[in-house]
Coordinates of C-alpha atoms and ligand atoms in Angstrom, one line a residue:
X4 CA 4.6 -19.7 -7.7
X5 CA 1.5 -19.6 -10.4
X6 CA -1.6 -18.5 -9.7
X7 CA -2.9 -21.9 -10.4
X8 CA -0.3 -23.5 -7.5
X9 CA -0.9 -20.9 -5.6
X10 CA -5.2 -21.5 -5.7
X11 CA -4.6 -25.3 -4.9
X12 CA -1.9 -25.0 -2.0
X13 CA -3.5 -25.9 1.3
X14 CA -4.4 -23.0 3.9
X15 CA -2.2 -22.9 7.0
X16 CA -4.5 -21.1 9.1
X17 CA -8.3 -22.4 7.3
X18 CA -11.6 -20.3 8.2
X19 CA -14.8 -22.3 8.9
X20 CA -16.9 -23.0 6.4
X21 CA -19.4 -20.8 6.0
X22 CA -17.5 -18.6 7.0
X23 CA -18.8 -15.3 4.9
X24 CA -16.0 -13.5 2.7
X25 CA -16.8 -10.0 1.8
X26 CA -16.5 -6.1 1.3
X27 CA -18.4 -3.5 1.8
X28 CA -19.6 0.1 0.7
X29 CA -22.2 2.5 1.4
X30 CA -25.3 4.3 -0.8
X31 CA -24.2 7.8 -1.1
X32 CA -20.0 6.9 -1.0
X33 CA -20.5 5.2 -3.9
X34 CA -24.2 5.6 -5.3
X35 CA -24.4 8.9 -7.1
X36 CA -27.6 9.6 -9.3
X37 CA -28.3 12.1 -6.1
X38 CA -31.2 13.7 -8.7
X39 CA -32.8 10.4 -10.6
X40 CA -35.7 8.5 -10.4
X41 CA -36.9 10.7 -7.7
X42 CA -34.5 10.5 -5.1
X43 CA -34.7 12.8 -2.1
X44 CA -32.0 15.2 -0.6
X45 CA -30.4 13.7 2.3
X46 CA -28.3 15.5 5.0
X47 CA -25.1 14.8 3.0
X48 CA -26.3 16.4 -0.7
X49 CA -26.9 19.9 1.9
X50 CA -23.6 19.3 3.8
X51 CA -21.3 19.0 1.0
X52 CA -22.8 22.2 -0.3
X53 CA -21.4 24.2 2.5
X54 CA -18.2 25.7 1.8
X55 CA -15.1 24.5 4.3
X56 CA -17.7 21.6 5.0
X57 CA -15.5 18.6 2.7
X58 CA -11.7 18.6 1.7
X59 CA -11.6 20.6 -1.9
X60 CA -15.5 20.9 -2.1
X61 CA -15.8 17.0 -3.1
X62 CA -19.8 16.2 -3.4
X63 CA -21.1 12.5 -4.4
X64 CA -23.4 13.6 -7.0
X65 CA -21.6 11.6 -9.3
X66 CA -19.5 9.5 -6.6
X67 CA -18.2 6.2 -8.4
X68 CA -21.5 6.1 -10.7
X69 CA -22.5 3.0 -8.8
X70 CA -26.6 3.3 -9.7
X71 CA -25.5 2.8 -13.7
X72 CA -22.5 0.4 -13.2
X73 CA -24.2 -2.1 -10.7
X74 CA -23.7 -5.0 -13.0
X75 CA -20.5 -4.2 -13.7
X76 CA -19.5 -3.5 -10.4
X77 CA -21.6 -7.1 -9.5
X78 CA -19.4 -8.6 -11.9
X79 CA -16.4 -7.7 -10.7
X80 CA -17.0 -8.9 -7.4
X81 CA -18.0 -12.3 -8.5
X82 CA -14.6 -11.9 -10.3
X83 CA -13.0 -11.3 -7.4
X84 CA -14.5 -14.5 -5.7
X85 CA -16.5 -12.5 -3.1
X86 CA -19.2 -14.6 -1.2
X87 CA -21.3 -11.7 0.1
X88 CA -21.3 -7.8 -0.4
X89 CA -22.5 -5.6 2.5
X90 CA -24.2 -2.1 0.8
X91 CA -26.7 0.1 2.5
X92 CA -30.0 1.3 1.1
X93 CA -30.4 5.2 0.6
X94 CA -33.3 6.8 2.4
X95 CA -34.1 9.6 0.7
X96 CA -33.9 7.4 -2.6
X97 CA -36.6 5.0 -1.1
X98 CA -38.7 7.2 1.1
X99 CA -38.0 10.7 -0.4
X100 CA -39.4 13.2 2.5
X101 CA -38.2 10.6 5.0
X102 CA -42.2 9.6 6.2
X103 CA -44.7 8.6 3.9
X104 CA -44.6 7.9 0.3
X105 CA -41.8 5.2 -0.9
X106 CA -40.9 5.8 -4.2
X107 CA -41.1 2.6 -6.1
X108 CA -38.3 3.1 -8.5
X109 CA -35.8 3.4 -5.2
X110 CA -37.2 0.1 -4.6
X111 CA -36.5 -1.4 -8.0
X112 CA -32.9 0.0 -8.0
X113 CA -32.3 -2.4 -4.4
X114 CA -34.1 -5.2 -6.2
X115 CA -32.4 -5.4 -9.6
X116 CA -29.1 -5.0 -7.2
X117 CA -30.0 -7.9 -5.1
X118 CA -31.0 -10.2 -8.0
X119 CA -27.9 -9.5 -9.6
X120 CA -25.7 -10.6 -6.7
X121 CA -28.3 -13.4 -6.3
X122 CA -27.6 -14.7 -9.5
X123 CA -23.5 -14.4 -9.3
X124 CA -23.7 -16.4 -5.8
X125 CA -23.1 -13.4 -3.7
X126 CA -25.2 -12.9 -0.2
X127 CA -26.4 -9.6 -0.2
X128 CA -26.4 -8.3 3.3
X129 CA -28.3 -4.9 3.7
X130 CA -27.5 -2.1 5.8
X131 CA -30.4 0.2 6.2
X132 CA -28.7 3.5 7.5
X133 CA -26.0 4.5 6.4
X134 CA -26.0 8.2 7.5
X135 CA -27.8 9.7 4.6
X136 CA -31.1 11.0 6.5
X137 CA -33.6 12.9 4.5
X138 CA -33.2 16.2 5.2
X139 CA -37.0 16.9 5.6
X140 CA -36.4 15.1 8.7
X141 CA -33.4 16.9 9.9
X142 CA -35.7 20.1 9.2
X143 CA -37.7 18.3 11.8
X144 CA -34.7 18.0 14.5
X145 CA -33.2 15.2 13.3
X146 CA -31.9 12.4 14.9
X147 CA -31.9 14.3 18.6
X148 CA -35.8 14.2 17.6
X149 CA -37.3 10.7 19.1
X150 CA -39.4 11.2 16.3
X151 CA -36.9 10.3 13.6
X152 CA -36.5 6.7 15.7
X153 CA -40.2 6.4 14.8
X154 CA -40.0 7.2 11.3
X155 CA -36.7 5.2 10.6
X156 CA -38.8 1.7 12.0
X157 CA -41.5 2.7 8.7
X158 CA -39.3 2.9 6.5
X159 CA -37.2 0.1 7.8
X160 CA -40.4 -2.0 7.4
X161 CA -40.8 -0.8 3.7
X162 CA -37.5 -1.8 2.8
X163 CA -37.9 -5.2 4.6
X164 CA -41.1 -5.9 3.2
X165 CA -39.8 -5.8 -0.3
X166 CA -36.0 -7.4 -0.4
X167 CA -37.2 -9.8 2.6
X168 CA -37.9 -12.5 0.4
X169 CA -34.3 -12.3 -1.0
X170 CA -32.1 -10.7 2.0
X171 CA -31.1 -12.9 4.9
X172 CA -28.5 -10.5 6.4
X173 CA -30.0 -7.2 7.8
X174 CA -28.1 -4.5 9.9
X175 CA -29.9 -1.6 10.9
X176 CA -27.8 1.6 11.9
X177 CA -24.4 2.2 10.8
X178 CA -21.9 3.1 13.5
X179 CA -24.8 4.9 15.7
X180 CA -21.4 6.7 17.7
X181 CA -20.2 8.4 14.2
X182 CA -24.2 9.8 13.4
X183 CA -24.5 11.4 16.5
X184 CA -20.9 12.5 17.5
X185 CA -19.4 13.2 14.4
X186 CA -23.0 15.1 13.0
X187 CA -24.2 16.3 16.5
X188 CA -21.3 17.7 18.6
X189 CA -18.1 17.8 16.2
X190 CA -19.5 19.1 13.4
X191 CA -17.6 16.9 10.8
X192 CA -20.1 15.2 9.5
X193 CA -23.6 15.9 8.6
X194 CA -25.7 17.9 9.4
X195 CA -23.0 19.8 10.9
X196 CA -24.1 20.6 14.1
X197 CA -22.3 21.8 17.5
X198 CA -24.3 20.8 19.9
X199 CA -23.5 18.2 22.8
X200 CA -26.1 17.4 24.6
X201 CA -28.0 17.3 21.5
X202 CA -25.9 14.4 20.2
X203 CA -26.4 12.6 23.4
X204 CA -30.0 12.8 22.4
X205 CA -29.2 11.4 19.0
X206 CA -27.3 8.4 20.2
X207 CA -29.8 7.6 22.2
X208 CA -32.6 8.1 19.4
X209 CA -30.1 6.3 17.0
X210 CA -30.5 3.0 19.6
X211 CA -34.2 3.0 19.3
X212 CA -34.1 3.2 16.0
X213 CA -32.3 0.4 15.8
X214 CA -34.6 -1.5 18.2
X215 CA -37.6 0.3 17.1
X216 CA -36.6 -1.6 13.3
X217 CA -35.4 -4.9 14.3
X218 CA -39.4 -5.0 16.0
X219 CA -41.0 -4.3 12.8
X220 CA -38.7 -6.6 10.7
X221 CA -39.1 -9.1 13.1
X222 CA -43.2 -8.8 13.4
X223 CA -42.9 -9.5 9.4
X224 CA -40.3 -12.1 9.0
X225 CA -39.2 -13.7 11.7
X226 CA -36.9 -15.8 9.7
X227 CA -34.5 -12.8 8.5
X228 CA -30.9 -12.6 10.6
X229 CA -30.5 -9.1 12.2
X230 CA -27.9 -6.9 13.8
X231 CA -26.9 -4.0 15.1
X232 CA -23.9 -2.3 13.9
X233 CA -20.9 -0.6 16.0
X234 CA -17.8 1.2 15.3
X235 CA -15.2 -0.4 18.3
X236 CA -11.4 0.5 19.3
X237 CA -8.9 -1.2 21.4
X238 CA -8.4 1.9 23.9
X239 CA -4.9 2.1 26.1
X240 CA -3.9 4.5 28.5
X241 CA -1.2 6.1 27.7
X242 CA 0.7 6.0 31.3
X243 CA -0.6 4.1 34.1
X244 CA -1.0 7.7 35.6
X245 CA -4.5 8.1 37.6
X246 CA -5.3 10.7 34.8
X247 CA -4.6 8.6 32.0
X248 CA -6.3 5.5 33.5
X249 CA -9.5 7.5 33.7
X250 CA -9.0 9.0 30.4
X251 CA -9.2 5.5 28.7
X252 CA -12.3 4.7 30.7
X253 CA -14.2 7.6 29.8
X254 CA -12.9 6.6 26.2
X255 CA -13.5 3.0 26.2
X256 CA -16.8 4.3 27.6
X257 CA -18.7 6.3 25.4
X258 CA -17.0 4.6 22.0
X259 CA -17.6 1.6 23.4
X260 CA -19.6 0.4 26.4
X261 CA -22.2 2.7 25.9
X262 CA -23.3 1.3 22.4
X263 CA -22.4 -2.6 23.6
X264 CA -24.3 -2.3 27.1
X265 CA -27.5 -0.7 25.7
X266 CA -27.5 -2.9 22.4
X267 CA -26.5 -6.2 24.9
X268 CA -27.3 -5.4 28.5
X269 CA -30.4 -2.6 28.2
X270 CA -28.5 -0.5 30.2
X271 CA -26.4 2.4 29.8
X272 CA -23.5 2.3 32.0
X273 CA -23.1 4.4 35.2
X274 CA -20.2 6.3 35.1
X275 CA -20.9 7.6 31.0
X276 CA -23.6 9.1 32.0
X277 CA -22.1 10.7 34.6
X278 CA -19.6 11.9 32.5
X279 CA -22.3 13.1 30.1
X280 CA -23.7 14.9 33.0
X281 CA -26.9 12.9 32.5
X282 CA -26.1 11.0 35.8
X283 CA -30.4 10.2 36.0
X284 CA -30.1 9.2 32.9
X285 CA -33.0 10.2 29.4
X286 CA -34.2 7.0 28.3
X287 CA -38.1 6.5 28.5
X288 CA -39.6 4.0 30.5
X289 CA -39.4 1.1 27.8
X290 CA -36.9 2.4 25.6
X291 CA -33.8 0.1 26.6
X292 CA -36.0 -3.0 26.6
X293 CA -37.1 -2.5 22.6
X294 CA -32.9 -1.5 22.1
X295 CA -31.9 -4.4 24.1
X296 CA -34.0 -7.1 22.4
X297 CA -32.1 -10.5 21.0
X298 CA -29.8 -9.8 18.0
X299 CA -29.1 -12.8 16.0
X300 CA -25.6 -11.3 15.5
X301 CA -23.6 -8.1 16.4
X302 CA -21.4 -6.5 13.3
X303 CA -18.2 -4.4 14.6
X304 CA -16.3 -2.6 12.4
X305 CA -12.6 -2.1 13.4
X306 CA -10.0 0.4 12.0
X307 CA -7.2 1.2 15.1
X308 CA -6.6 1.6 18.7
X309 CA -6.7 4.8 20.6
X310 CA -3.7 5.6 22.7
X311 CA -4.9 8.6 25.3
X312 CA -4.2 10.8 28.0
X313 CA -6.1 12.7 30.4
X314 CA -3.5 15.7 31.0
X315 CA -5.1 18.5 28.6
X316 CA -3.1 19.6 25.6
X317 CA -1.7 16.4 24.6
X318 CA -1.3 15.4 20.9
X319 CA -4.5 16.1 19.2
X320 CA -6.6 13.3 17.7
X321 CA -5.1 11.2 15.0
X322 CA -8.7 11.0 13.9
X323 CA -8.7 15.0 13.7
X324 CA -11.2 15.8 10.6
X325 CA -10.3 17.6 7.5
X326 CA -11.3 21.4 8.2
X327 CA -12.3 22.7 11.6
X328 CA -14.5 21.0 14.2
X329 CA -15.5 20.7 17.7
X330 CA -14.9 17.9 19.9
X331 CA -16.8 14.5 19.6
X332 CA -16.2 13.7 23.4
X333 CA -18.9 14.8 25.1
X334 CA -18.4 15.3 28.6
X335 CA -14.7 14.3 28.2
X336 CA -13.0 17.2 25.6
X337 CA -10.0 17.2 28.0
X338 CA -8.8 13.9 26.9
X339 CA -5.8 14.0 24.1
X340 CA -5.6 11.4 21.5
X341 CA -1.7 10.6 22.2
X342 CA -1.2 7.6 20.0
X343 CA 1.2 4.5 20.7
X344 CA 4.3 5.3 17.7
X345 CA 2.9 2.8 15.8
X346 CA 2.8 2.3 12.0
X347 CA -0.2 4.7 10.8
X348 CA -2.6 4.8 7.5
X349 CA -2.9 7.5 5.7
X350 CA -5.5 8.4 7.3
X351 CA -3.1 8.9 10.6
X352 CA -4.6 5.8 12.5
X353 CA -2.2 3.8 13.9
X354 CA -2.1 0.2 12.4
X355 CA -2.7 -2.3 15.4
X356 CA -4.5 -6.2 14.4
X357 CA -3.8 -7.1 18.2
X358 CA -6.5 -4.6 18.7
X359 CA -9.3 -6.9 16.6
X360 CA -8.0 -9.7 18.3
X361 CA -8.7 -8.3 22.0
X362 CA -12.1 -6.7 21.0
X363 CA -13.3 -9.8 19.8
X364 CA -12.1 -11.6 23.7
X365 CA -13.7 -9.4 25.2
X366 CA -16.9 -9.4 23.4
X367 CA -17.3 -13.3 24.2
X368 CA -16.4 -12.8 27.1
X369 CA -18.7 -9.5 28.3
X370 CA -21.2 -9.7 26.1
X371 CA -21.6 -13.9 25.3
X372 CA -23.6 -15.7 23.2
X373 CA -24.3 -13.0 20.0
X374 CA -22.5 -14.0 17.1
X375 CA -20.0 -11.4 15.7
X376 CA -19.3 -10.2 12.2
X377 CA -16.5 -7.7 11.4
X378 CA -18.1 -5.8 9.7
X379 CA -15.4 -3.2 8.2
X380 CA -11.8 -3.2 8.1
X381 CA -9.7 -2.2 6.1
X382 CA -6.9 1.2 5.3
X383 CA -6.1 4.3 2.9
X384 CA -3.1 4.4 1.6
X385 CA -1.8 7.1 -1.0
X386 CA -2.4 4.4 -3.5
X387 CA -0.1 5.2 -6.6
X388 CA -1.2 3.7 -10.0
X389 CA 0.9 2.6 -12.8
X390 CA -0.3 3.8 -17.0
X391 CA -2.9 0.6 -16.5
X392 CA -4.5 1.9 -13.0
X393 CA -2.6 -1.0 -11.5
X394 CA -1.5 -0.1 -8.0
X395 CA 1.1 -2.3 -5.8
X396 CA -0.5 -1.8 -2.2
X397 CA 1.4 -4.3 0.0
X398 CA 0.5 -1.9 3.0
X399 CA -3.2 -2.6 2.1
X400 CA -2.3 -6.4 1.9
X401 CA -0.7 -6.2 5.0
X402 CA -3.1 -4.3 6.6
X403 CA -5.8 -7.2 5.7
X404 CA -3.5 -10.3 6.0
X405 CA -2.8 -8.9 9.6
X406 CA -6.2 -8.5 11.1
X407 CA -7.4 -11.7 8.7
X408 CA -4.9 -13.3 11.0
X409 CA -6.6 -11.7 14.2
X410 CA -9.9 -13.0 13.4
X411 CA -8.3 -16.3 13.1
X412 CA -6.9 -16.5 16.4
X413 CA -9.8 -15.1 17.7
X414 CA -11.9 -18.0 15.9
X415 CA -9.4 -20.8 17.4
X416 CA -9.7 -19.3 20.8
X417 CA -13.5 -19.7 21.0
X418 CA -15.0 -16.6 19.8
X419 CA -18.2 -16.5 17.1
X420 CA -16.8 -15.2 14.3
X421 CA -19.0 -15.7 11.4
X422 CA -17.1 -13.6 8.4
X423 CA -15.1 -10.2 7.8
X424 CA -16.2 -7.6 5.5
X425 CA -13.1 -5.6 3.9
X426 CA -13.8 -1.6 3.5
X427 CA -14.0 -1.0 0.9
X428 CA -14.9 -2.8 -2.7
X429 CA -13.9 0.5 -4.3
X430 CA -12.1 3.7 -3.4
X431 CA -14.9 6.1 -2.6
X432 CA -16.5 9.1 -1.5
X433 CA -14.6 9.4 2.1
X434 CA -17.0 11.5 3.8
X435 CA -15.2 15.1 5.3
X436 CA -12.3 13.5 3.1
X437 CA -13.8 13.5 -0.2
X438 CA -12.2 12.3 -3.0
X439 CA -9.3 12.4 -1.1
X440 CA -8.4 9.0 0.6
X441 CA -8.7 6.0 -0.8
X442 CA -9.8 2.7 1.2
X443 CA -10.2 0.5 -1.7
X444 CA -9.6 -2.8 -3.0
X445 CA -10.3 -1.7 -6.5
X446 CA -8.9 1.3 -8.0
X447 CA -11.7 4.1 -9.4
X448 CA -9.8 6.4 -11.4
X449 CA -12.6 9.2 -11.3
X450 CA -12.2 10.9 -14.4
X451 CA -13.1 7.6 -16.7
X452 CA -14.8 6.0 -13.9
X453 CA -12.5 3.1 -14.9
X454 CA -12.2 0.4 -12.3
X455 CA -9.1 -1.6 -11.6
X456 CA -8.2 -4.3 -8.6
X457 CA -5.2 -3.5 -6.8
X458 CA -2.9 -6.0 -6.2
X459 CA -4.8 -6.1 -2.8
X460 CA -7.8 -7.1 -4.0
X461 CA -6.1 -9.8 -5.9
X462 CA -3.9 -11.4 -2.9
X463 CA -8.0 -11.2 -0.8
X464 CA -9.4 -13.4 -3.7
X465 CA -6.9 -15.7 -3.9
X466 CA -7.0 -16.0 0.2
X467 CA -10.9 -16.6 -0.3
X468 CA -10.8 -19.3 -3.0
X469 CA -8.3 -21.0 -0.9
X470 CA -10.7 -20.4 2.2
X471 CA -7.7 -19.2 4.5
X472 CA -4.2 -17.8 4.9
X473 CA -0.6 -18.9 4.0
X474 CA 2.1 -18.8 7.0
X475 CA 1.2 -20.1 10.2
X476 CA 0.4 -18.3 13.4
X477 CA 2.4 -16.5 15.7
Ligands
FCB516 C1 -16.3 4.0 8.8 C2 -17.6 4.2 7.9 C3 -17.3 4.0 6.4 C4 -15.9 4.6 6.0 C5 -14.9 4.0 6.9 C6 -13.5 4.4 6.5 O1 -16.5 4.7 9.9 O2 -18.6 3.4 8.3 O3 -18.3 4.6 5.7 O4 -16.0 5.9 6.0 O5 -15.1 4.4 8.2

């Protein structure tokens, strides 16, 4: 088939229109330029400098050289038919000491970006934290101080105040569970820290943040669209065994429930905090009504199911980070990471699009009435790349067509699904992982910087331009 015949042939399984089409990155995965233009240190420039901290001592000083090739880059997703592009805004680059002065030029970088997409026909949609805090505020206590949450709604407002005009889409926080369990009690990610109950704090602070924001956005524009942002599993037991039954809860629990009831419900829910041994619970009087109030849509981002068990010294995590860490679990280390057999991603998850499918249920059907986004999806593969850079990734493809086809089913069956965001445009600076997986739909060869779409990324522009999938439904 051409690629003409193949552009004109009627979708089996058509998305709505409007439907928004898109991929995603994040400031410092991609960004680089950590020293121009008066860009602050963040809590990832003093991480990576840690030794045993990221896989081979990757940094992202450099990253993908996003800051100088944004037109390029812009380009290239116009090219690849994209309708909108999710990025977050750095911190540190905008508000350099985290409180206080904004730093103009960080500005301009955000608004030359979004006029650029503006002018190719592609929605920017802004996330405003993507885990890069200024480290004069981790100095400070960081997120497990409440007074981060205050700082964050500022400088919220300040970006706000100058894209608003342009910017429809908003999320606030990135994956709050990740920035306080990853950073606060496993240690894997920024700032490195090993303290529990600390992280419990930061969750907690991370939520007001996010409500704290959405307030002061709201106050100036009530017109812009705004959501919070969560990372969700499907979560199985792995025997219907009393201890693996309560395993999944305490699982589905704190990745889960406690993010959706506090965000949806203003509540946290009973038995997490009694397993976080914070049975009285440590919001202040007020707190879950600002975290609670309306969200014009909820963004999920998806990447696997967790299989687990409650009898200590199963397998370990899939997840398990690069070099040595605690436990995120707070309150629930006992619990083992077993896994189902399935398929798996380089990066060990297991491979499982029935998992998007049942999320998505049960969010209309807990939590009705918000519509969803997916946010992120998408897998690292040890992509291998021919004397041109171009790489045959049918496991990508796969990976994509399969939970493409989730969200599909989850569309017919009722549920608000307003667009899917693929992760990521462009292989990337993977966090603990460095250089060292690669999620994206367009090759970076990082010595020439050189980009390249997979055959991925290729197969996801057609499917846009075409406005669905080929091959029925199951
Ligand atoms: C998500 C992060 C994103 C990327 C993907 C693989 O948890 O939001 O930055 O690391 O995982």
């Amino acid at each position: 088939m051409t690629t003409q015949e193949t552009r004109t042939q009627t979708p089996d399984l058509l998305f709505p229109t409007g439907f928004a089409w898109g991929a995603a990155t994040s400031a410092y995965q991609i960004e680089g330029a950590v020293s121009e233009d008066g860009r602050g240190r963040s809590i990832w420039d003093t991480f990576v400098r840690q030794p045993g901290r990221v896989l081979d001592g990757d940094d992202a000083d450099v990253a993908v050289d996003h800051y100088h090739r944004y037109r390029a880059d812009v380009r290239m997703m116009a090219d690849l038919s994209l309708g909108a592009y999710r990025f977050s805004v750095s911190w540190p680059r905008v508000q350099p000491d985290g409180s206080g002065r904004i730093n103009p030029r960080g500005l301009d970088f955000y608004r030359r970006l979004v006029d650029e997409l503006l002018v190719r026909g592609i929605e920017p949609w802004v996330t405003l934290y993507h885990w890069d805090l200024p480290q004069p505020l981790e100095d400070a206590g960081g997120w497990p101080a409440r007074d981060t949450a205050e700082r964050f709604a500022d400088y919220a407002a300040a970006v706000h105040d100058a894209l608003g005009d342009r910017v429809r889409n908003w999320s606030t926080v990135n994956e709050p569970w990740c920035a306080a369990f990853l950073g606060y009690a496993s240690g894997e990610h920024a700032p490195g820290r090993r303290e529990p109950a600390r992280a419990v704090q930061a969750a907690h602070h991370l939520l007001l943040a996010h409500g704290l924001a959405t307030a002061a956005m709201r106050a100036q524009r009530p017109g812009s669209r705004i959501g919070g942002c969560v990372n969700l599993y499907a979560v199985s037991p792995q025997t219907s065994s009393a201890a693996d039954l309560d395993a999944a809860r305490r699982i589905d629990g704190l990745q889960n429930r406690f993010f959706l009831d506090a965000l949806l419900r203003g509540e946290y829910p009973a038995d997490v905090l009694e397993d976080l041994g914070e049975p009285g619970g440590f919001a202040r009087e007020g707190d879950m009504e600002i975290i609670s109030a309306p969200l014009d849509m909820l963004l999920i981002n998806y990447y696997s199911r967790f299989t687990v068990s409650g009898v200590p010294g199963g397998a370990a995590s899939a997840a398990a980070a690069p070099t040595d860490t605690g436990s995120p679990w707070v309150g629930s280390e006992h619990v083992s990471f077993a896994g189902a057999g399935l398929p798996v991603t380089a990066m060990g998850w297991e491979i499982d699009a029935g998992g998007l499918y049942e999320i998505l249920l049960r969010l209309a059907r807990e939590y009705p009435r918000v519509p969803l986004v997916v946010s992120e999806n998408g897998a690292a593969f040890d992509d291998v790349a021919d004397a041109d850079g171009v790489v045959r990734d049918p496991g990508r493809r796969d990976y994509i067509e399969a939970h493409l086809r989730a969200c599909h089913a989850a569309i017919r069956d009722g549920v608000p699904l307003e667009g899917y965001f693929a992760w990521s445009l462009m292989d990337n600076f993977e966090w603990a992982w460095g250089y060292g997986k690669r999620f994206g739909l367009v090759r970076v060869d990082y010595e020439t910087q050189r980009r390249t779409p997979k055959e991925s990324a290729l197969w996801y522009a057609e499917t846009i331009r075409r406005g669905g999938l080929i091959g029925p439904a199951e």
